PDB file of C-alpha atoms and ligand atoms in Angstrom:
ATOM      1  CA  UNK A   1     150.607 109.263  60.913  1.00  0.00           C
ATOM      2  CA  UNK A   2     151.088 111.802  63.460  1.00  0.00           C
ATOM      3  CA  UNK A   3     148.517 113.353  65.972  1.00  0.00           C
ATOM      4  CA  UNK A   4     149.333 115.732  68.708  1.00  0.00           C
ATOM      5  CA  UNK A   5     147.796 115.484  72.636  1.00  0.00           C
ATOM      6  CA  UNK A   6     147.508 117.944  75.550  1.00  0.00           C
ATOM      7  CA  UNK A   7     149.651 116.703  77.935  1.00  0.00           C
ATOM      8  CA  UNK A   8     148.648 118.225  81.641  1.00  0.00           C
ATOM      9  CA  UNK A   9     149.946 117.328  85.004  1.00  0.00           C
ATOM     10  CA  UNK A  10     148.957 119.620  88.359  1.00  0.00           C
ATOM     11  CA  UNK A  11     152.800 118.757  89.768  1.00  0.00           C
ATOM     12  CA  UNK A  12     154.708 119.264  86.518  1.00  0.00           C
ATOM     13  CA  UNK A  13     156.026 122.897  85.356  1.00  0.00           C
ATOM     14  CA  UNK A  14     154.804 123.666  82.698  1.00  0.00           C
ATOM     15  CA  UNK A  15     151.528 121.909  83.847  1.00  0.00           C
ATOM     16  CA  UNK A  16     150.348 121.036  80.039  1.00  0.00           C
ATOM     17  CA  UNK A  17     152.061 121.020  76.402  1.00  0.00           C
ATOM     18  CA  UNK A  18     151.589 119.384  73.258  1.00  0.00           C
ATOM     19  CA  UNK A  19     153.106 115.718  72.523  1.00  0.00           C
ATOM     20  CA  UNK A  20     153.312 114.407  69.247  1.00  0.00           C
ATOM     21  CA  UNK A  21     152.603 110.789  68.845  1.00  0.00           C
ATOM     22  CA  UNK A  22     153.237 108.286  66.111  1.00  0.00           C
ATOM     23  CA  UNK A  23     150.098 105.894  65.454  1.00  0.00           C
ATOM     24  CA  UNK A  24     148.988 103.701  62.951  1.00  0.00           C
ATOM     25  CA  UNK A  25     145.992 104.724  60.685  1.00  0.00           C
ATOM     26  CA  UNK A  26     142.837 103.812  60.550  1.00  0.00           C
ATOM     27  CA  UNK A  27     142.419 103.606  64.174  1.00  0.00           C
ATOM     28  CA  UNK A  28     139.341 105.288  66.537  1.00  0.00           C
ATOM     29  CA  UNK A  29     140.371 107.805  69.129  1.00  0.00           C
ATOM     30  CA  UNK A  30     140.073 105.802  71.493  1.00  0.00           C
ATOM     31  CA  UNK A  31     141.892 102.562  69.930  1.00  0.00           C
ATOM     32  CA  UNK A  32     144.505 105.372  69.069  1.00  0.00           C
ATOM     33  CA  UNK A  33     144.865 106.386  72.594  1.00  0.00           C
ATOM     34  CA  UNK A  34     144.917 102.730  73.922  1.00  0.00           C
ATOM     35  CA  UNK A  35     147.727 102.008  71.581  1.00  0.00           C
ATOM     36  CA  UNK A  36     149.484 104.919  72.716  1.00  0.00           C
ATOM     37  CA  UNK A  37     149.330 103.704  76.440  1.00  0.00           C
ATOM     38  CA  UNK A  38     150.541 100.178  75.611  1.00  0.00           C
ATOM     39  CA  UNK A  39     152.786 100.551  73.259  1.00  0.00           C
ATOM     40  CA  UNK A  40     154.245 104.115  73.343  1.00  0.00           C
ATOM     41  CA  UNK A  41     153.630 105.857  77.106  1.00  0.00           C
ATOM     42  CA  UNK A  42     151.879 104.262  79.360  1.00  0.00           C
ATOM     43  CA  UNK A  43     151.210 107.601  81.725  1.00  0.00           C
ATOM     44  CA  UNK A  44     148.312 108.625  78.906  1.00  0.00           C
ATOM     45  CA  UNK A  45     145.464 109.165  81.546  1.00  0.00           C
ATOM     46  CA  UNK A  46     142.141 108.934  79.615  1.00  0.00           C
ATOM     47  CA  UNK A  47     138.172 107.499  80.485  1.00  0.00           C
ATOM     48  CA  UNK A  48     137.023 105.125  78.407  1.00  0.00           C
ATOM     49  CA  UNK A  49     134.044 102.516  79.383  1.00  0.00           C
ATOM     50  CA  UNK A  50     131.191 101.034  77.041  1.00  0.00           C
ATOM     51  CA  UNK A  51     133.624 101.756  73.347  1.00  0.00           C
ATOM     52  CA  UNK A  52     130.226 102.173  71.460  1.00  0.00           C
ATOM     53  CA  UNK A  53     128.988 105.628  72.129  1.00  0.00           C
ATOM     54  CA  UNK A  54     126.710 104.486  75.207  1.00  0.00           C
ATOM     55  CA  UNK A  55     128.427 105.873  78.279  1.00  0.00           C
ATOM     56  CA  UNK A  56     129.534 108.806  77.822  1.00  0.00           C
ATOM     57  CA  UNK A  57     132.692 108.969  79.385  1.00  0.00           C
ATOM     58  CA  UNK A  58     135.398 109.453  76.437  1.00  0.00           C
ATOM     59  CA  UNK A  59     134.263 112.815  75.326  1.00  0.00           C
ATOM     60  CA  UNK A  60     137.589 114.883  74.354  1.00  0.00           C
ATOM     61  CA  UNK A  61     138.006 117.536  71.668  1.00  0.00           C
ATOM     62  CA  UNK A  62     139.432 117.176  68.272  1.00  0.00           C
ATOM     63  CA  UNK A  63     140.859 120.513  66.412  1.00  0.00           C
ATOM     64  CA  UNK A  64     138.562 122.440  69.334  1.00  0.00           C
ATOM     65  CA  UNK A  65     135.726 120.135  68.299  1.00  0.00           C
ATOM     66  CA  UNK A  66     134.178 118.170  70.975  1.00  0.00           C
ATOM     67  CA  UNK A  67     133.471 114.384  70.068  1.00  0.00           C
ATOM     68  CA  UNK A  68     133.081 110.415  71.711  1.00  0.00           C
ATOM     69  CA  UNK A  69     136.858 109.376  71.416  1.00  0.00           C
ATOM     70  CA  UNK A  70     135.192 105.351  70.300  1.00  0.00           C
ATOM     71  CA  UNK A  71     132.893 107.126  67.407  1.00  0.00           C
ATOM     72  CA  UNK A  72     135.831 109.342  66.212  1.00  0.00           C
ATOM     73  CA  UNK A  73     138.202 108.166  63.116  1.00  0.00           C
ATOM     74  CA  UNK A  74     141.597 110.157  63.623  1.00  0.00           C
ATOM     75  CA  UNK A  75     143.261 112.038  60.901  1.00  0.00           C
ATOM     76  CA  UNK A  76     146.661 112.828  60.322  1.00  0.00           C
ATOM     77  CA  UNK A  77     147.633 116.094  62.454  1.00  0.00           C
ATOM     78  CA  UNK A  78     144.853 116.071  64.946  1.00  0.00           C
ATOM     79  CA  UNK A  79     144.801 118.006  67.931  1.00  0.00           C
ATOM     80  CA  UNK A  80     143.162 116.000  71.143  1.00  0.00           C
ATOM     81  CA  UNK A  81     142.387 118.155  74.475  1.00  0.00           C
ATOM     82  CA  UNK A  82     140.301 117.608  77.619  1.00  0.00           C
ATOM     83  CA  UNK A  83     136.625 118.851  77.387  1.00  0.00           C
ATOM     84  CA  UNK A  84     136.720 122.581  78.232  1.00  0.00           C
ATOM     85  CA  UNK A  85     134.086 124.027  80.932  1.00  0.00           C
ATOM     86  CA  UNK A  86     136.026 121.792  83.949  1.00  0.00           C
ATOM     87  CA  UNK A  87     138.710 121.213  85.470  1.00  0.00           C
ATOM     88  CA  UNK A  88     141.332 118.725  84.069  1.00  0.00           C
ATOM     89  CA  UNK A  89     142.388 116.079  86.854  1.00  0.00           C
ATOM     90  CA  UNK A  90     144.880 115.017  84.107  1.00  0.00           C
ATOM     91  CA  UNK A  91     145.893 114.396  80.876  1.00  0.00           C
ATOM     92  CA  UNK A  92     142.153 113.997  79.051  1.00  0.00           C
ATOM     93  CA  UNK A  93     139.806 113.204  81.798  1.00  0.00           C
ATOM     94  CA  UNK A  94     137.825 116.150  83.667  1.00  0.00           C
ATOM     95  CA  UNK A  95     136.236 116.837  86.616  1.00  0.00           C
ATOM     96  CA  UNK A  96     132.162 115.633  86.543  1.00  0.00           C
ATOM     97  CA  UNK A  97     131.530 117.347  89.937  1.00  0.00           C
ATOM     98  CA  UNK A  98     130.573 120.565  88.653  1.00  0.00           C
ATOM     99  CA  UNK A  99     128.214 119.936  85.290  1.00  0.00           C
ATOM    100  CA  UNK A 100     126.450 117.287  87.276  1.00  0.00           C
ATOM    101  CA  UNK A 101     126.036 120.307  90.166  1.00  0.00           C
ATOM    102  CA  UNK A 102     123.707 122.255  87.890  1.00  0.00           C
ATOM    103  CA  UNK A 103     121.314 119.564  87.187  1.00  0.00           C
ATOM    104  CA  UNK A 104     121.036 119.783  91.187  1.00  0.00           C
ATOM    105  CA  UNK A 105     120.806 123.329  90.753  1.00  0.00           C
ATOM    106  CA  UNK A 106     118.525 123.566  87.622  1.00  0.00           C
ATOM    107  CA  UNK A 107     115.417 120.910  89.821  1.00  0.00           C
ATOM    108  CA  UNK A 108     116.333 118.899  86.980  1.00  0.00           C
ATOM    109  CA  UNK A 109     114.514 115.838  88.344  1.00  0.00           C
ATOM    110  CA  UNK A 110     110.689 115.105  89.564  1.00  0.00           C
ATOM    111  CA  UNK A 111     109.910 117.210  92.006  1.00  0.00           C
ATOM    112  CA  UNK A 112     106.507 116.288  92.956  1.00  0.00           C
ATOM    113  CA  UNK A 113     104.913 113.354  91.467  1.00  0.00           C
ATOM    114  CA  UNK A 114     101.136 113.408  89.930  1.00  0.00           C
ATOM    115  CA  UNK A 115      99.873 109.828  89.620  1.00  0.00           C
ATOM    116  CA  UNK A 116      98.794 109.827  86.161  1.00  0.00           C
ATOM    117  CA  UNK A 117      99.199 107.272  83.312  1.00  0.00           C
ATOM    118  CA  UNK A 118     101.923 107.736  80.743  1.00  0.00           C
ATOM    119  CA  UNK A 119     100.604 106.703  77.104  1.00  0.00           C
ATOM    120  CA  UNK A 120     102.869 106.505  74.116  1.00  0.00           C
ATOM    121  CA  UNK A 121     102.382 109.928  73.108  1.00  0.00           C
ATOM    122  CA  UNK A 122     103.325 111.193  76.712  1.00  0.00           C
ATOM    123  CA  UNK A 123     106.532 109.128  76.660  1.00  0.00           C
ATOM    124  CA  UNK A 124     107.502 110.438  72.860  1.00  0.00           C
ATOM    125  CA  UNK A 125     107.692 113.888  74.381  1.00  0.00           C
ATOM    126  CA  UNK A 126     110.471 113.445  76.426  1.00  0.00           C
ATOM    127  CA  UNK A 127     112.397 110.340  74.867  1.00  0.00           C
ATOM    128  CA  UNK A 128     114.959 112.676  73.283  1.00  0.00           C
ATOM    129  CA  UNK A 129     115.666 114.296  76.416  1.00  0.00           C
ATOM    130  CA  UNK A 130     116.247 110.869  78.334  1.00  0.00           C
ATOM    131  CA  UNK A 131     118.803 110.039  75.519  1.00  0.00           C
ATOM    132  CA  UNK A 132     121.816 112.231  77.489  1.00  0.00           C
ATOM    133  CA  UNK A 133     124.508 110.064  78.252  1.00  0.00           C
ATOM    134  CA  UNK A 134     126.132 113.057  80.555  1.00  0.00           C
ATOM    135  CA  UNK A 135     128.779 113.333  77.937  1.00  0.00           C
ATOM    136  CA  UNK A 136     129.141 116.861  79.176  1.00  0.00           C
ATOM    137  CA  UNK A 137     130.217 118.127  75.548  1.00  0.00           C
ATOM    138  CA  UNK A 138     127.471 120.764  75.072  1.00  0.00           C
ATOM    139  CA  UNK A 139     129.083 122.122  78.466  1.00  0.00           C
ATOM    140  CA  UNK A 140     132.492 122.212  77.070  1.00  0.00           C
ATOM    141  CA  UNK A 141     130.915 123.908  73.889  1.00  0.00           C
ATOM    142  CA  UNK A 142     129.234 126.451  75.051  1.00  0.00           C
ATOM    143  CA  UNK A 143     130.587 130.068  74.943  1.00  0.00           C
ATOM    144  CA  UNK A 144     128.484 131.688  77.720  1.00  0.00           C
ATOM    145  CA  UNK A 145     130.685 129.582  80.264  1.00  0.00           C
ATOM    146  CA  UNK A 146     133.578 131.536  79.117  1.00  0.00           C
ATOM    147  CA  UNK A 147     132.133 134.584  80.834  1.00  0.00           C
ATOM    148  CA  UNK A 148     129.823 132.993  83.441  1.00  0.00           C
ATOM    149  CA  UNK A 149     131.293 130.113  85.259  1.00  0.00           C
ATOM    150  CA  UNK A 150     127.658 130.104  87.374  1.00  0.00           C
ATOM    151  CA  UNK A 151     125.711 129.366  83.917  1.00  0.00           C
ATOM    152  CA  UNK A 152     123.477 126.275  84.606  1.00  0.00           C
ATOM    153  CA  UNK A 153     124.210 125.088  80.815  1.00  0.00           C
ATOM    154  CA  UNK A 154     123.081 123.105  78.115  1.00  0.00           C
ATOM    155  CA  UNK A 155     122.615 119.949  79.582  1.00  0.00           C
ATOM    156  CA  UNK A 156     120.838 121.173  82.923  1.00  0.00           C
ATOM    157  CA  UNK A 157     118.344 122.619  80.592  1.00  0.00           C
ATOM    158  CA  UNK A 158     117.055 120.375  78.468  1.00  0.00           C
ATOM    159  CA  UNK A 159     117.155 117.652  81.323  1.00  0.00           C
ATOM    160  CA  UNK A 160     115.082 120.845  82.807  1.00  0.00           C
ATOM    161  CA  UNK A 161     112.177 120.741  80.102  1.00  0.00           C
ATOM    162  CA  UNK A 162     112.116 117.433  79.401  1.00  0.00           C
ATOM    163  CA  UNK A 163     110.796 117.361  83.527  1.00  0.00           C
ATOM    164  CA  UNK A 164     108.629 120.253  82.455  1.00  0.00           C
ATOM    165  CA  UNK A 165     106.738 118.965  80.003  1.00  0.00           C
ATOM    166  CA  UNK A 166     106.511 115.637  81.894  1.00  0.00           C
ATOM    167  CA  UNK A 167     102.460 115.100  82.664  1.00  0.00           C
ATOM    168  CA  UNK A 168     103.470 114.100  86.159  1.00  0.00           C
ATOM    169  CA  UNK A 169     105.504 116.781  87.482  1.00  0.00           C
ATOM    170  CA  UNK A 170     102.815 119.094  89.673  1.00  0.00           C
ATOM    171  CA  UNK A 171     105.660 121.444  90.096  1.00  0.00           C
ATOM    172  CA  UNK A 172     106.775 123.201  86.766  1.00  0.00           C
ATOM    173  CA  UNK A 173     106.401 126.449  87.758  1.00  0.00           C
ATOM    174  CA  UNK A 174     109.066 126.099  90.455  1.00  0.00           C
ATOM    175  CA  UNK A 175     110.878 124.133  87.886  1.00  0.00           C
ATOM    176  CA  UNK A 176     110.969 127.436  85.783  1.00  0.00           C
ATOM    177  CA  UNK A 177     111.522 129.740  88.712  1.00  0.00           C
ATOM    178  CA  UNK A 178     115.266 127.527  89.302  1.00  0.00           C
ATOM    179  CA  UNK A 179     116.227 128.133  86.058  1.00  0.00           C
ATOM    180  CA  UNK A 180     115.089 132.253  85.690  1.00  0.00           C
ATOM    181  CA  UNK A 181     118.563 133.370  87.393  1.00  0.00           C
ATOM    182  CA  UNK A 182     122.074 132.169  84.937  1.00  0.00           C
ATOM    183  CA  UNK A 183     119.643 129.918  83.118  1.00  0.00           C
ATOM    184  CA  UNK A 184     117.077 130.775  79.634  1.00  0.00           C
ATOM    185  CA  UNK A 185     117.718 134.229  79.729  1.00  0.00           C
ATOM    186  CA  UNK A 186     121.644 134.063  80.024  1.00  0.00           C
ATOM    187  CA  UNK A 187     122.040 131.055  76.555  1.00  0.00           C
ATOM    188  CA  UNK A 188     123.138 133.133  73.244  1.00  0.00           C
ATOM    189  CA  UNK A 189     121.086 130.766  71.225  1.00  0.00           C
ATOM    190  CA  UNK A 190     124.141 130.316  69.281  1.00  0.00           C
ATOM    191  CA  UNK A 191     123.622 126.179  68.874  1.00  0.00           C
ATOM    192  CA  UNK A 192     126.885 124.888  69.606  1.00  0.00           C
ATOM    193  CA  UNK A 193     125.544 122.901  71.996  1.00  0.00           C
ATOM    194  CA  UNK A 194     123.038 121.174  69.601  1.00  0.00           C
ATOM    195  CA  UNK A 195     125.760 121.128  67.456  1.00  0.00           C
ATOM    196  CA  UNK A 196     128.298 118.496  69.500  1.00  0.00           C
ATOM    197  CA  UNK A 197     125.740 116.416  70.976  1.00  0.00           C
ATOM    198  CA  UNK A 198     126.373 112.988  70.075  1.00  0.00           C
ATOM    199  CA  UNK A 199     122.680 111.592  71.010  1.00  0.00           C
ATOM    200  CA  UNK A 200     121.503 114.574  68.456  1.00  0.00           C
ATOM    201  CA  UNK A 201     119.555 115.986  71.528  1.00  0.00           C
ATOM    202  CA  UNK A 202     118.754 119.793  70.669  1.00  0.00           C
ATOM    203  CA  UNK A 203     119.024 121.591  73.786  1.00  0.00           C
ATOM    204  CA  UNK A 204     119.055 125.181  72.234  1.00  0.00           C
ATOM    205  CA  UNK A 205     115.541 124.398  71.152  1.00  0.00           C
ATOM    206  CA  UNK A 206     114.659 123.490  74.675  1.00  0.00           C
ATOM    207  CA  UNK A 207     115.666 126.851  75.807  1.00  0.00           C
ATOM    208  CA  UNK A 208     113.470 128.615  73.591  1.00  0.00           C
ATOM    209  CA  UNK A 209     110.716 126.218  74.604  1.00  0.00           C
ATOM    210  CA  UNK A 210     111.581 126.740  78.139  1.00  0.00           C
ATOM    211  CA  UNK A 211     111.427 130.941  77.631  1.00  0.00           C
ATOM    212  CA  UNK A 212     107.957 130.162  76.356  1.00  0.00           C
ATOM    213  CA  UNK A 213     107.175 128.671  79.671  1.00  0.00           C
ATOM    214  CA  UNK A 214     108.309 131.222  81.164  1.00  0.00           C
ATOM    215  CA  UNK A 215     106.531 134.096  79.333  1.00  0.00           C
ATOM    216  CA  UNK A 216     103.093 131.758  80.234  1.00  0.00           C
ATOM    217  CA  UNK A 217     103.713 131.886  83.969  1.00  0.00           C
ATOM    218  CA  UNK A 218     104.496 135.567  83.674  1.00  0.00           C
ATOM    219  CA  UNK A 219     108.511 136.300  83.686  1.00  0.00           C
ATOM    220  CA  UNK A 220     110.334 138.660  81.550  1.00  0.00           C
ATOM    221  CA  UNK A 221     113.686 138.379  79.800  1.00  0.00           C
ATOM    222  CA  UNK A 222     115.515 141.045  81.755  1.00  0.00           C
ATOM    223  CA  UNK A 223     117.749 141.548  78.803  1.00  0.00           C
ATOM    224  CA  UNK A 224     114.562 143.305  76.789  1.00  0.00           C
ATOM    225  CA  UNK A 225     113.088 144.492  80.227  1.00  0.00           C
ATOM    226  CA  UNK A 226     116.901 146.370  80.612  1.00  0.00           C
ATOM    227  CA  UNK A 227     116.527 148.396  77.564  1.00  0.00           C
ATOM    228  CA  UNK A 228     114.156 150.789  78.845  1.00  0.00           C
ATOM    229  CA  UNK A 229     116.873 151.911  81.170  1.00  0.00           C
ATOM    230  CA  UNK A 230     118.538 152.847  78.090  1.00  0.00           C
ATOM    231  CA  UNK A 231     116.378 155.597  77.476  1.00  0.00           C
ATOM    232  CA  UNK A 232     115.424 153.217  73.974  1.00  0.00           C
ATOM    233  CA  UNK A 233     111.758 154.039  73.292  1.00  0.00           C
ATOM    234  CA  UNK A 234     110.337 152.488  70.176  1.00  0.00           C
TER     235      UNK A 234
HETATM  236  S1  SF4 B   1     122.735 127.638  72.624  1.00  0.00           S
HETATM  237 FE1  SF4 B   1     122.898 128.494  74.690  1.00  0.00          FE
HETATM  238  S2  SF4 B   1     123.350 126.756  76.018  1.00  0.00           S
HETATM  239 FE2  SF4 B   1     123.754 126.120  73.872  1.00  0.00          FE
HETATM  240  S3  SF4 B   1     125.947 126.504  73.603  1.00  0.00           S
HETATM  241 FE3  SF4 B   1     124.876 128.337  72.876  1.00  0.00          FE
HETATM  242  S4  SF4 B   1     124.804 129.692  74.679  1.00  0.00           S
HETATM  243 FE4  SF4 B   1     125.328 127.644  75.434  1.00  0.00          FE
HETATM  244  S1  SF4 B   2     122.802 116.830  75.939  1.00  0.00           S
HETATM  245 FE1  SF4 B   2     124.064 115.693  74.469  1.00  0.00          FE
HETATM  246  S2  SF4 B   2     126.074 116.700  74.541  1.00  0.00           S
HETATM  247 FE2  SF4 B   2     124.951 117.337  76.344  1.00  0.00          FE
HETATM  248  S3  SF4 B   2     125.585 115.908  77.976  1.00  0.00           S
HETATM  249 FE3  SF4 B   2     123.701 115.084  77.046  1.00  0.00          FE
HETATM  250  S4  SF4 B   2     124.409 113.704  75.448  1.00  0.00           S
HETATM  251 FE4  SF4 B   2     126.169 114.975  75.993  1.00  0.00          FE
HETATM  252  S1  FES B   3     133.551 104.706  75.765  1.00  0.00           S
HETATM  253 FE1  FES B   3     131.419 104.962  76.248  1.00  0.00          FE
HETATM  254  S2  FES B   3     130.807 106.589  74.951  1.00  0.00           S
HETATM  255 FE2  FES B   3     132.863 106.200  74.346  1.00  0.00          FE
END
């Protein structure tokens, strides 16, 4: 069977085209792509590490899908590309620097430690959360990226809350206040980002949950806030 993969080069003109490929069936992505490197061309330039869905590092997308290249069964006539959101280096493998920049960005960490004790029910709240293996495919699926390259994203956010609702974080109001600007209020809601992720993490939920925190500590949407400039009275 055939499948077809987004070539792209910085030095060559054009930079990136299609290539068709002949593989044999039943093969993973990533198996496919290792064939394709040993056996067929061996300048395929791809990330691969753990091949069992642990590290993260083979997200592509299939058919404008995003999925983990060693999960993924190809079909006949599939379509691989590099994660969108970032900027290819080459071939299938994208630049980290900048999704891993908004968890930097978003206070995404502790920032101020309470010693308290963590019971089972404490650690439940935020085990989901912790299960992000930085695939960065909710960043490549997300549509509010396409207009705002400054969006803090998916994965910034729900790294966000699950800091937020942590008992020992004494600072979750500043927590909030990082993520007010290209953050909660800027996310559609649309749930692609719930969607693709491959740990079944549900970050659009966390936004809402994270607006709620906001509304508690006293911050508006501006998008609702904006309508009165409309002249909208209701
Ligand atoms: S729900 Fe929000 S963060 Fe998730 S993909 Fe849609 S716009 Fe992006
Ligand atoms: S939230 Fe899910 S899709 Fe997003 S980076 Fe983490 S594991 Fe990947
Ligand atoms: S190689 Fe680690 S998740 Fe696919």
């Amino acid at each position: 069977m055939k499948i077809e993969i987004r070539r792209y080069h910085p030095h060559f003109e054009p930079k990136s085209i299609f290539m068709s490929y002949e593989i044999p069936e039943g093969l993973t992505l990533l198996e496919a792509l290792e064939h394709i490197k040993s056996k067929l061309d061996s300048t395929l330039t791809f990330s691969k590490g753990c091949r069992s869905g642990v590290c993260g590092s083979c997200a592509v997308r299939v058919n404008e899908k995003e999925v983990l290249a060693c999960e993924y069964r190809v079909k006949d006539g599939d379509k691989i590309e590099a994660l969108k959101a970032s900027e290819v280096v080459r071939d299938l493998i994208v630049d980290m620097k900048k999704p891993l920049e908004t968890l930097k960005k978003a206070k995404s960490y502790l920032l101020e430690q309470n010693i308290v004790s963590m019971d089972e029910e404490d650690e439940k709240m935020t085990k989901k959360q912790s299960d992000c293996i930085l695939c960065s495919s909710c960043y490549s699926s997300c549509p509010v990226f396409e207009t705002n390259p400054d969006f803090l994203g998916p994965f910034a956010l729900t790294r966000n809350y699950r800091y937020v609702v942590d008992k020992r974080e004494t600072k979750k109001k500043e927590k909030i206040e990082a993520i007010l600007q290209n953050g909660i209020w800027d996310c559609t809601l649309c749930g692609n980002c719930t969607e693709v992720c491959p740990q079944g993490i549900d970050p659009k939920t966390d936004i809402m949950m994270l607006q709620s925190w906001a509304t508690k500590f006293g911050y508006q949407n501006p998008n609702i806030a904006n309508f009165g400039s409309f002249g909208l009275d209701f």
